[in-house]
mmCIF file of N, CA and C in Angstrom:
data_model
loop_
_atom_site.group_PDB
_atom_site.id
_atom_site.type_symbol
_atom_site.label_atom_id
_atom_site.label_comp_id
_atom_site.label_asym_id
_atom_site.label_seq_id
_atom_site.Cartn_x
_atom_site.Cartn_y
_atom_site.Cartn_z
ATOM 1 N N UNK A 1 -18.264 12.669 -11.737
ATOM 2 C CA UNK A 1 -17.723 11.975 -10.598
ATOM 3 C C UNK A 1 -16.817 10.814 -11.025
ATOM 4 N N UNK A 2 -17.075 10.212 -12.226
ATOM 5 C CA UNK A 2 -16.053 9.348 -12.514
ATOM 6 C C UNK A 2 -15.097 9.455 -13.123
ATOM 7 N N UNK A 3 -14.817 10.586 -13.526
ATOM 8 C CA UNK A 3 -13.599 11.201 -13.820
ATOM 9 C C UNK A 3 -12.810 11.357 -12.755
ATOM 10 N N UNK A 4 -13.219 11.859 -11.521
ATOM 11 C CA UNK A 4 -12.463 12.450 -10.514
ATOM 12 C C UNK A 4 -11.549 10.611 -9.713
ATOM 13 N N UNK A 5 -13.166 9.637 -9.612
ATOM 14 C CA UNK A 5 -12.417 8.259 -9.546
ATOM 15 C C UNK A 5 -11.307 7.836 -10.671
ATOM 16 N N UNK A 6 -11.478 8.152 -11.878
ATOM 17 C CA UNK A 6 -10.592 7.790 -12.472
ATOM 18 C C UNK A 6 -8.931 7.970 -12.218
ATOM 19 N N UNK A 7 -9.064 9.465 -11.941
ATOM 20 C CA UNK A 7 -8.177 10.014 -11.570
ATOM 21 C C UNK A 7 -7.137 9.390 -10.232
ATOM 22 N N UNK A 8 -8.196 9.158 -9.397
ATOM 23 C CA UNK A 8 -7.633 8.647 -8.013
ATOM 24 C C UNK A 8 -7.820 6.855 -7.689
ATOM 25 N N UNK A 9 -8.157 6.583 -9.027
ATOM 26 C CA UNK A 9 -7.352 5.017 -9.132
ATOM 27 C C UNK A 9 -6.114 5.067 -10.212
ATOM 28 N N UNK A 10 -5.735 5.838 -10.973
ATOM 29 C CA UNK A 10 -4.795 6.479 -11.676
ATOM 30 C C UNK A 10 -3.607 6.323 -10.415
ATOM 31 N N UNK A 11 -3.846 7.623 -9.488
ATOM 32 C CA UNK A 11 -2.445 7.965 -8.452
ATOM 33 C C UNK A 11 -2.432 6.909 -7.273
ATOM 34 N N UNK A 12 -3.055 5.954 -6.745
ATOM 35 C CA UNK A 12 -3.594 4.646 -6.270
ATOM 36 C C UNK A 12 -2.396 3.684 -6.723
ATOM 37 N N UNK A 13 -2.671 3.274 -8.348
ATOM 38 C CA UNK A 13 -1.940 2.892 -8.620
ATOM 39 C C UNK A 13 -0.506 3.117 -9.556
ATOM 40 N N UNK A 14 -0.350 4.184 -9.320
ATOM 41 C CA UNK A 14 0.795 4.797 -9.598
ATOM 42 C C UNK A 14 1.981 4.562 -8.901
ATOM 43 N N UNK A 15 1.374 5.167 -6.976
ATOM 44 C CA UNK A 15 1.886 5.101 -5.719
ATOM 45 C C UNK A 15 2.383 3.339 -5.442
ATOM 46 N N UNK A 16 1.287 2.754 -5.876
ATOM 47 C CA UNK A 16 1.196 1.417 -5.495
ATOM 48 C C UNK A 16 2.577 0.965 -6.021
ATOM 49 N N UNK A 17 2.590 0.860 -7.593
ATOM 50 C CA UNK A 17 3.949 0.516 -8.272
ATOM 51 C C UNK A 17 5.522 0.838 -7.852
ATOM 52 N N UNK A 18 5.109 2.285 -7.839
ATOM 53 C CA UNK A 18 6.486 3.038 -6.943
ATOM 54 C C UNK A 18 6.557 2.465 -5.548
ATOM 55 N N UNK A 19 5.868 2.065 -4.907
ATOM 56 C CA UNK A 19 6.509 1.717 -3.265
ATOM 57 C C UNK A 19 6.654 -0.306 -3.679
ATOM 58 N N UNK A 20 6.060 -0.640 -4.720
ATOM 59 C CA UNK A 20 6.219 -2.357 -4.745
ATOM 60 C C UNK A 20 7.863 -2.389 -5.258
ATOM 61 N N UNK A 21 8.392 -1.299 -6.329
ATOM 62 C CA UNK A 21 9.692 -1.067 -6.776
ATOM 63 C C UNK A 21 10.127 -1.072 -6.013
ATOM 64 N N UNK A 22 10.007 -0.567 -4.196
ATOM 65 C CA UNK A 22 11.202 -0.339 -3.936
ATOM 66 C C UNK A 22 11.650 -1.427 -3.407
ATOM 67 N N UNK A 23 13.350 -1.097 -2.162
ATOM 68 C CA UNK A 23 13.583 -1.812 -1.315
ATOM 69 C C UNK A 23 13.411 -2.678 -0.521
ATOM 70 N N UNK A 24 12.211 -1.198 0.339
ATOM 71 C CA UNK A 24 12.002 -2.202 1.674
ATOM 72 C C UNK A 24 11.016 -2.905 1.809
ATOM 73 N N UNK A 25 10.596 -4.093 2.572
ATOM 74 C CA UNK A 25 9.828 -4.861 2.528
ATOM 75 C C UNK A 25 8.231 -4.538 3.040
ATOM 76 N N UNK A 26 8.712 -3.195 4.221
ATOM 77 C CA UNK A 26 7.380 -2.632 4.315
ATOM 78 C C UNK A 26 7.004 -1.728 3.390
ATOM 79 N N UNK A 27 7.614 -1.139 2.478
ATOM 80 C CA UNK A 27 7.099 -0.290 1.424
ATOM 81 C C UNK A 27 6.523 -1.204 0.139
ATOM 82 N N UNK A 28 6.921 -3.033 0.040
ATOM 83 C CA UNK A 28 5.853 -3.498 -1.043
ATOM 84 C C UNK A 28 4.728 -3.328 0.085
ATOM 85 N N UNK A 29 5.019 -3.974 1.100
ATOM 86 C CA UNK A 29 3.111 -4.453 1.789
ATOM 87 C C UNK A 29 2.907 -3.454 1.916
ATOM 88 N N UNK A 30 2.809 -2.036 1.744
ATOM 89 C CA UNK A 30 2.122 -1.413 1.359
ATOM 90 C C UNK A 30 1.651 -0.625 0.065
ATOM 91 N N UNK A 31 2.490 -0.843 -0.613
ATOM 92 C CA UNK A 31 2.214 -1.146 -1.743
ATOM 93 C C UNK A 31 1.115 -1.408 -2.456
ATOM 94 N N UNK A 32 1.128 -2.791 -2.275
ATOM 95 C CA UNK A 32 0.235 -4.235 -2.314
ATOM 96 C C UNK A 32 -1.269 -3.521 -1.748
ATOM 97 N N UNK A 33 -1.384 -3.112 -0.423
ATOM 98 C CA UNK A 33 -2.328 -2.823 0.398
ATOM 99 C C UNK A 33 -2.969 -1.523 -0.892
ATOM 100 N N UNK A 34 -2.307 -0.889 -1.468
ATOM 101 C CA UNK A 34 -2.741 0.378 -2.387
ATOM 102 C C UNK A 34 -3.206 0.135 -3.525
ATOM 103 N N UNK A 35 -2.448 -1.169 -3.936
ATOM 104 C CA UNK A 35 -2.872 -1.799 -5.520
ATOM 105 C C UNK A 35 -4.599 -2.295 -5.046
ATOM 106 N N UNK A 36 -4.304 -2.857 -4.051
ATOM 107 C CA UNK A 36 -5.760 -3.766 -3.660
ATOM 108 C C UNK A 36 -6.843 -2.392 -3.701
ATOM 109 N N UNK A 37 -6.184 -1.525 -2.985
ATOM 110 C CA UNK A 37 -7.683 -0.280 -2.633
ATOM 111 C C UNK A 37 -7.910 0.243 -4.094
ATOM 112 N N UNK A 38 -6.599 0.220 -5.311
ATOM 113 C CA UNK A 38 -6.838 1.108 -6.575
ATOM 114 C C UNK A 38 -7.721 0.257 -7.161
ATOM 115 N N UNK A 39 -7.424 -1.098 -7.014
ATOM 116 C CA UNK A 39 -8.856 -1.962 -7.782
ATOM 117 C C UNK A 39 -9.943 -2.294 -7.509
ATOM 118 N N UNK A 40 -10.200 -1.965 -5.994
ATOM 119 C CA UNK A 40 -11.216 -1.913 -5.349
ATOM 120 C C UNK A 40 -12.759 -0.746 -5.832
ATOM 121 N N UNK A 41 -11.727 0.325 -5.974
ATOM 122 C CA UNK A 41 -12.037 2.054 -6.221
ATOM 123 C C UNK A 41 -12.172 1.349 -7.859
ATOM 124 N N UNK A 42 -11.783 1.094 -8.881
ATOM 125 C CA UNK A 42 -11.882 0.945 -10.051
ATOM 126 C C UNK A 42 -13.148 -0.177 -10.500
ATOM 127 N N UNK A 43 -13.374 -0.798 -9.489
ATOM 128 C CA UNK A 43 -14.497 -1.753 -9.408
ATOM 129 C C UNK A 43 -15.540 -1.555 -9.404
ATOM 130 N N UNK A 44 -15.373 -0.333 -8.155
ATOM 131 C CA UNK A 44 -16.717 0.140 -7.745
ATOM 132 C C UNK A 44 -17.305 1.344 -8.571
ATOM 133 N N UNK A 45 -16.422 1.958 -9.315
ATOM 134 C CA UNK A 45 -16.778 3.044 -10.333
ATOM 135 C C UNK A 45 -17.312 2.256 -11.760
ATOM 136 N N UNK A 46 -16.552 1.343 -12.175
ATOM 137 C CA UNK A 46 -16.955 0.734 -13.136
ATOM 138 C C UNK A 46 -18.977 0.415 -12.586
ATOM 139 N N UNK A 47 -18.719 -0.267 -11.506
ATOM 140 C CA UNK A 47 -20.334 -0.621 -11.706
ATOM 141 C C UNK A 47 -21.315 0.702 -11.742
ATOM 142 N N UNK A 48 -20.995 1.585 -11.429
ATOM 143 C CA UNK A 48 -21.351 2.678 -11.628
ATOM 144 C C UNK A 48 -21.743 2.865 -10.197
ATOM 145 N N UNK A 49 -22.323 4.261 -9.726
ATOM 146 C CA UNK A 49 -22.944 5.076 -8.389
ATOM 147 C C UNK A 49 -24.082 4.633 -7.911
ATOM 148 N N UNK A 50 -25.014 4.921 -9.495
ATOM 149 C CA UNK A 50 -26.494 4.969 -8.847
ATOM 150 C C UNK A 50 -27.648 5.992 -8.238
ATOM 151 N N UNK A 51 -26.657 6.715 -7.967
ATOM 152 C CA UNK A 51 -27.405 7.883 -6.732
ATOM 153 C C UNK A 51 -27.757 7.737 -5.525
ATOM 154 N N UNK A 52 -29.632 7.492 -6.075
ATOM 155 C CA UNK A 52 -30.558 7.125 -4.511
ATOM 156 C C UNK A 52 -31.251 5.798 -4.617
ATOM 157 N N UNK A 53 -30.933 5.284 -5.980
ATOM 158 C CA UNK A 53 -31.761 3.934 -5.618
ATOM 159 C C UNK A 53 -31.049 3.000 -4.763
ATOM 160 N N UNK A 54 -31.734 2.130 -4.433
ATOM 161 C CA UNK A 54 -31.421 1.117 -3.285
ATOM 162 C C UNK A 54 -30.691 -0.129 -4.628
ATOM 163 N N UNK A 55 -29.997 -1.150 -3.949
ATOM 164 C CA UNK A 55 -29.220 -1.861 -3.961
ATOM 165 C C UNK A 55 -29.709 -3.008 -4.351
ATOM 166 N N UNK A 56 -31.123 -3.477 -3.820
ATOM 167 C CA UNK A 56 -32.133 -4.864 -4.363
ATOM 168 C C UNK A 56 -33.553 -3.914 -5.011
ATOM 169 N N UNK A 57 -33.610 -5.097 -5.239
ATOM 170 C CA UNK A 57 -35.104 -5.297 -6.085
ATOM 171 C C UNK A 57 -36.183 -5.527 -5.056
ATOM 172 N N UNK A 58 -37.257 -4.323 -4.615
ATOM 173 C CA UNK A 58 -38.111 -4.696 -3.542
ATOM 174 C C UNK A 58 -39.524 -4.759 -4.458
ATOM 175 N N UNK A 59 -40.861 -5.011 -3.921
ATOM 176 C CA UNK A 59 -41.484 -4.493 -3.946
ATOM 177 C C UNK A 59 -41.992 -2.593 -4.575
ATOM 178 N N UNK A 60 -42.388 -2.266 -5.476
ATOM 179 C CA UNK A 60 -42.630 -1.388 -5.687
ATOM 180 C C UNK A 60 -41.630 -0.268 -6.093
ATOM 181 N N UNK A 61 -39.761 -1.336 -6.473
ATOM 182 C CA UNK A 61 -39.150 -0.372 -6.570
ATOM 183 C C UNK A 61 -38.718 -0.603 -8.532
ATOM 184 N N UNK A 62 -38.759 0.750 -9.371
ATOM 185 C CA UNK A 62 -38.813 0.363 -10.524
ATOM 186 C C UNK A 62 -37.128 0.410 -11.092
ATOM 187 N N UNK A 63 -36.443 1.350 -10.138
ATOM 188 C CA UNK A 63 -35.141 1.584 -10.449
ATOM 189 C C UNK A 63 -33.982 0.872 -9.731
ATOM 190 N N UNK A 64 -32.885 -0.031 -9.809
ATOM 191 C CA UNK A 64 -31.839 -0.374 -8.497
ATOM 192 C C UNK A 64 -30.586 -0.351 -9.384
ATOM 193 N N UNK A 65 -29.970 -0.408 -8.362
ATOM 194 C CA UNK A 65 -28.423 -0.790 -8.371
ATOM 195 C C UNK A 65 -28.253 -2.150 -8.788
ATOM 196 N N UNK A 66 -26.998 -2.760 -9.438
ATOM 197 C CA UNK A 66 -26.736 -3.528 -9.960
ATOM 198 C C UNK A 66 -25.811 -3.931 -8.298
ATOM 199 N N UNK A 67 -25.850 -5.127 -7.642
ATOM 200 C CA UNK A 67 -25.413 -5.298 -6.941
ATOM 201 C C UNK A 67 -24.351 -6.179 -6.666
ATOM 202 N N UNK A 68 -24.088 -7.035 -7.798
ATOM 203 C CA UNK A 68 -22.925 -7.504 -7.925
ATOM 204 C C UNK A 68 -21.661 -6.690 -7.849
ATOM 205 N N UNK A 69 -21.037 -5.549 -8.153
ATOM 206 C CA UNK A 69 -20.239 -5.050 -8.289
ATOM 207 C C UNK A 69 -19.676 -4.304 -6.117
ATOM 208 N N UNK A 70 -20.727 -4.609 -5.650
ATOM 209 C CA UNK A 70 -20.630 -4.034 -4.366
ATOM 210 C C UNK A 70 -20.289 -5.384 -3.473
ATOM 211 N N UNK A 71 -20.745 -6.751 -3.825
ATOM 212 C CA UNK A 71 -20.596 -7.986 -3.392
ATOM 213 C C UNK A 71 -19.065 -8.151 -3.493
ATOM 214 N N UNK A 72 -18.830 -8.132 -4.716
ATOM 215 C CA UNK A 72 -17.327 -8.352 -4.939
ATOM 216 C C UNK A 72 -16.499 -7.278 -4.420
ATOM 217 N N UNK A 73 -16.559 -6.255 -4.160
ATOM 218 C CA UNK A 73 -15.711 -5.306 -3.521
ATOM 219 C C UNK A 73 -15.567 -6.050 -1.854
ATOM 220 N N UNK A 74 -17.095 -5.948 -0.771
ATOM 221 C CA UNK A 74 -16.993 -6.912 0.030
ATOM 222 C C UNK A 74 -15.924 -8.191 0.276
ATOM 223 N N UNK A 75 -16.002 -8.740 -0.666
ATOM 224 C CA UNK A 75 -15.499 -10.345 -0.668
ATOM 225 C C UNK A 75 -13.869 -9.540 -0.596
ATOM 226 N N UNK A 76 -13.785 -9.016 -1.769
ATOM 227 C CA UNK A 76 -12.252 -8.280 -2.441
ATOM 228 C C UNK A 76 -11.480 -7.399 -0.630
ATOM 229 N N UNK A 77 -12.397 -7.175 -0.113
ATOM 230 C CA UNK A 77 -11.591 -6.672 1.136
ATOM 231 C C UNK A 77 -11.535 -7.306 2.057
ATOM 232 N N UNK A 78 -11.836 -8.370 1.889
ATOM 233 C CA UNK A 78 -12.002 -9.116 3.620
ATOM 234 C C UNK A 78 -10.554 -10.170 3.130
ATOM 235 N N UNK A 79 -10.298 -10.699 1.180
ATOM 236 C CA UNK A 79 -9.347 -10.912 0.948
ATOM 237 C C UNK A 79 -8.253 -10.674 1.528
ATOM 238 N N UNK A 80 -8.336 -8.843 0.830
ATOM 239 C CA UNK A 80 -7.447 -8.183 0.504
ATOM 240 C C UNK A 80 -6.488 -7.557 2.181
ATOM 241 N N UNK A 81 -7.355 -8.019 3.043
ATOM 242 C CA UNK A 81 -7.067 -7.996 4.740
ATOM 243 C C UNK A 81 -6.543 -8.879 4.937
ATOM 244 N N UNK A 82 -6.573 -10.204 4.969
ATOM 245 C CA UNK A 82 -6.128 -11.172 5.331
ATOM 246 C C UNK A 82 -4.755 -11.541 4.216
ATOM 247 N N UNK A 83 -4.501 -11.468 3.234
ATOM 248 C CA UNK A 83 -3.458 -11.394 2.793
ATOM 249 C C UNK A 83 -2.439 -10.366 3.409
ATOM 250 N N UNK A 84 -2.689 -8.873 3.532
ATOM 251 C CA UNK A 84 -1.902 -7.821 3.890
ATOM 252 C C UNK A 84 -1.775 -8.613 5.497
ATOM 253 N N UNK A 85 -2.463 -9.557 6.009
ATOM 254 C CA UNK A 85 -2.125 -9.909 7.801
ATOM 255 C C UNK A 85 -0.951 -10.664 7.782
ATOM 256 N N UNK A 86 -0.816 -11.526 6.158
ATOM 257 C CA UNK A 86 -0.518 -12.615 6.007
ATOM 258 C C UNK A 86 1.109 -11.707 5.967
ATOM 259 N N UNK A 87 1.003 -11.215 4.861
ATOM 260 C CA UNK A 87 2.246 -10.863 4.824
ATOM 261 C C UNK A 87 3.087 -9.561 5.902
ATOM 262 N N UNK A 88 2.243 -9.049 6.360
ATOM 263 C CA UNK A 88 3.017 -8.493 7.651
ATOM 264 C C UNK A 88 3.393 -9.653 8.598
ATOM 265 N N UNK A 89 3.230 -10.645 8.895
ATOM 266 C CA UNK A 89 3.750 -11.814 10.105
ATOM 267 C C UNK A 89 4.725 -12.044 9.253
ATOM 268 N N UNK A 90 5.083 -12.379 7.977
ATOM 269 C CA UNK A 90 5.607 -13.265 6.932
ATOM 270 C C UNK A 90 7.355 -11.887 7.307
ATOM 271 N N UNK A 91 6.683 -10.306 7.197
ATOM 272 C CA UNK A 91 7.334 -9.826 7.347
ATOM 273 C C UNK A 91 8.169 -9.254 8.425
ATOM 274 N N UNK A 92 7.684 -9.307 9.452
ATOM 275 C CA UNK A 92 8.004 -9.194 10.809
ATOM 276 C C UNK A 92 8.676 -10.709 11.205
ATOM 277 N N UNK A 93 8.344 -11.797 10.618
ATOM 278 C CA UNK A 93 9.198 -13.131 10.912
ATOM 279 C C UNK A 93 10.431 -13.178 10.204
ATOM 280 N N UNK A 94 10.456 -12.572 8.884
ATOM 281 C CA UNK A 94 11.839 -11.937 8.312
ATOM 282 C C UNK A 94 12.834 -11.506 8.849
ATOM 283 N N UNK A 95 12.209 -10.087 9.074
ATOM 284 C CA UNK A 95 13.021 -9.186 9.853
ATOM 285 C C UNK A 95 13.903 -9.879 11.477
ATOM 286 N N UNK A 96 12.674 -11.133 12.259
ATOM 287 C CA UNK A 96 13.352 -11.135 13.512
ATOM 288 C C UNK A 96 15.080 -12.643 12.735
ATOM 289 N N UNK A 97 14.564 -12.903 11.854
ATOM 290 C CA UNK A 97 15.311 -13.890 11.328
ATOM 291 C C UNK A 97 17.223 -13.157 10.819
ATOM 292 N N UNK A 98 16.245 -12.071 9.914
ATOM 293 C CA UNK A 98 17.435 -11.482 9.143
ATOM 294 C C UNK A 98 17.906 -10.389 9.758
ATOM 295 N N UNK A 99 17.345 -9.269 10.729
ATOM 296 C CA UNK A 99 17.618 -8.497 10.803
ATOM 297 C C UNK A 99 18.130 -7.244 10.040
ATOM 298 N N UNK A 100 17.064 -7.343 8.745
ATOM 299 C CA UNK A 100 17.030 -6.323 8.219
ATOM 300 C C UNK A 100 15.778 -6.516 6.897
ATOM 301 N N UNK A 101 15.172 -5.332 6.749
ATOM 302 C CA UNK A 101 13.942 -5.549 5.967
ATOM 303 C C UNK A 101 14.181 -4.832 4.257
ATOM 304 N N UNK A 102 15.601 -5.144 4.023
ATOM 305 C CA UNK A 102 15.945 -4.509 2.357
ATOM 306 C C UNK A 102 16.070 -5.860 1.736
ATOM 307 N N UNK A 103 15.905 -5.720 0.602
ATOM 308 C CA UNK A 103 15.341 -7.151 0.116
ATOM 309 C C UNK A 103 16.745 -7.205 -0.849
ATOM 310 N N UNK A 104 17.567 -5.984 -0.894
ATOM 311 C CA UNK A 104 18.789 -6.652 -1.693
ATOM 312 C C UNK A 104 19.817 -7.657 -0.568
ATOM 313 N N UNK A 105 19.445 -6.974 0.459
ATOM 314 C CA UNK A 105 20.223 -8.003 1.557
ATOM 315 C C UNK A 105 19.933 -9.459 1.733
ATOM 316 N N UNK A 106 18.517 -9.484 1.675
ATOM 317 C CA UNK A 106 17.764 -10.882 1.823
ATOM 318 C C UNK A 106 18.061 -11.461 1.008
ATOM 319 N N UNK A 107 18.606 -11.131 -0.530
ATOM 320 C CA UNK A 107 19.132 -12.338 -1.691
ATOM 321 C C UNK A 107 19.942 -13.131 -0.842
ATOM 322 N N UNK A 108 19.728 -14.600 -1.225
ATOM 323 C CA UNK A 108 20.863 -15.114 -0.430
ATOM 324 C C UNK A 108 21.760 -15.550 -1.766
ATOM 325 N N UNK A 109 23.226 -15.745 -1.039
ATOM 326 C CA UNK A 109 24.386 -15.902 -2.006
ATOM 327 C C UNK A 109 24.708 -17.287 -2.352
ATOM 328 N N UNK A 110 25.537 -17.816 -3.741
ATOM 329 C CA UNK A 110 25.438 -18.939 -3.930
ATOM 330 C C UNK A 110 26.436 -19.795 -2.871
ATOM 331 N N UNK A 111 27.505 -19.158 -2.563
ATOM 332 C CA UNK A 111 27.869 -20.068 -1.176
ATOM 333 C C UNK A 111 27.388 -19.790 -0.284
ATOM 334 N N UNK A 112 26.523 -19.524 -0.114
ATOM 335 C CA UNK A 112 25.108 -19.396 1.493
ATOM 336 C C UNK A 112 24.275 -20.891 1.228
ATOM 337 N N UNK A 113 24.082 -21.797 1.905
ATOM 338 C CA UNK A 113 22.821 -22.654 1.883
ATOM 339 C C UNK A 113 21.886 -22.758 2.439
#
């Protein structure tokens, strides 16, 4: 099974790179949004699966999950949301400014101030 994750934080962030390269401004934020899920997915494989044990340490249980690695994924998306909110307003306030969302246009020129 962690081969197959490997694989699909591999094309995750593959995709991710190719749409941050490009142009348009909605193809980084999403991008961005793909890099966040490929390290998310790479996080959560690293700590490993587990199977069927539970997540804490109870009473009577001899086997668990290491649960740090599931905490930080948590934290890592509630981030990784509020940044992607951040920059869609950031980008939609662009666009009503510039009227256009290609970022070679948005350079501004040295006689522009």
């Amino acid at each position: 099974m962690e081969i197959i994750m490997a694989f699909v934080c591999g094309f995750l962030f593959m995709s991710a790179i190719y749409l941050i390269l490009s142009r348009s401004l909605l193809r980084i934020i999403i991008g961005t949004g793909l890099l966040s899920h490929g390290a998310h997915l790479l996080i959560i494989t690293m700590g490993g699966f587990g199977g069927n044990n539970p997540p804490v340490l109870a009473d009577g249980v001899t086997e668990y999950v290491d649960p740090l690695p599931q905490a930080l994924i948590l934290t890592a998306i509630v981030i990784s949301f509020g940044v992607t909110a951040f920059f869609l307003v950031l980008a939609y306030r662009s666009y009503q400014e510039l009227k256009t969302d290609d970022m070679t246009q948005m350079k501004g020129s040295e006689d522009h101030e």
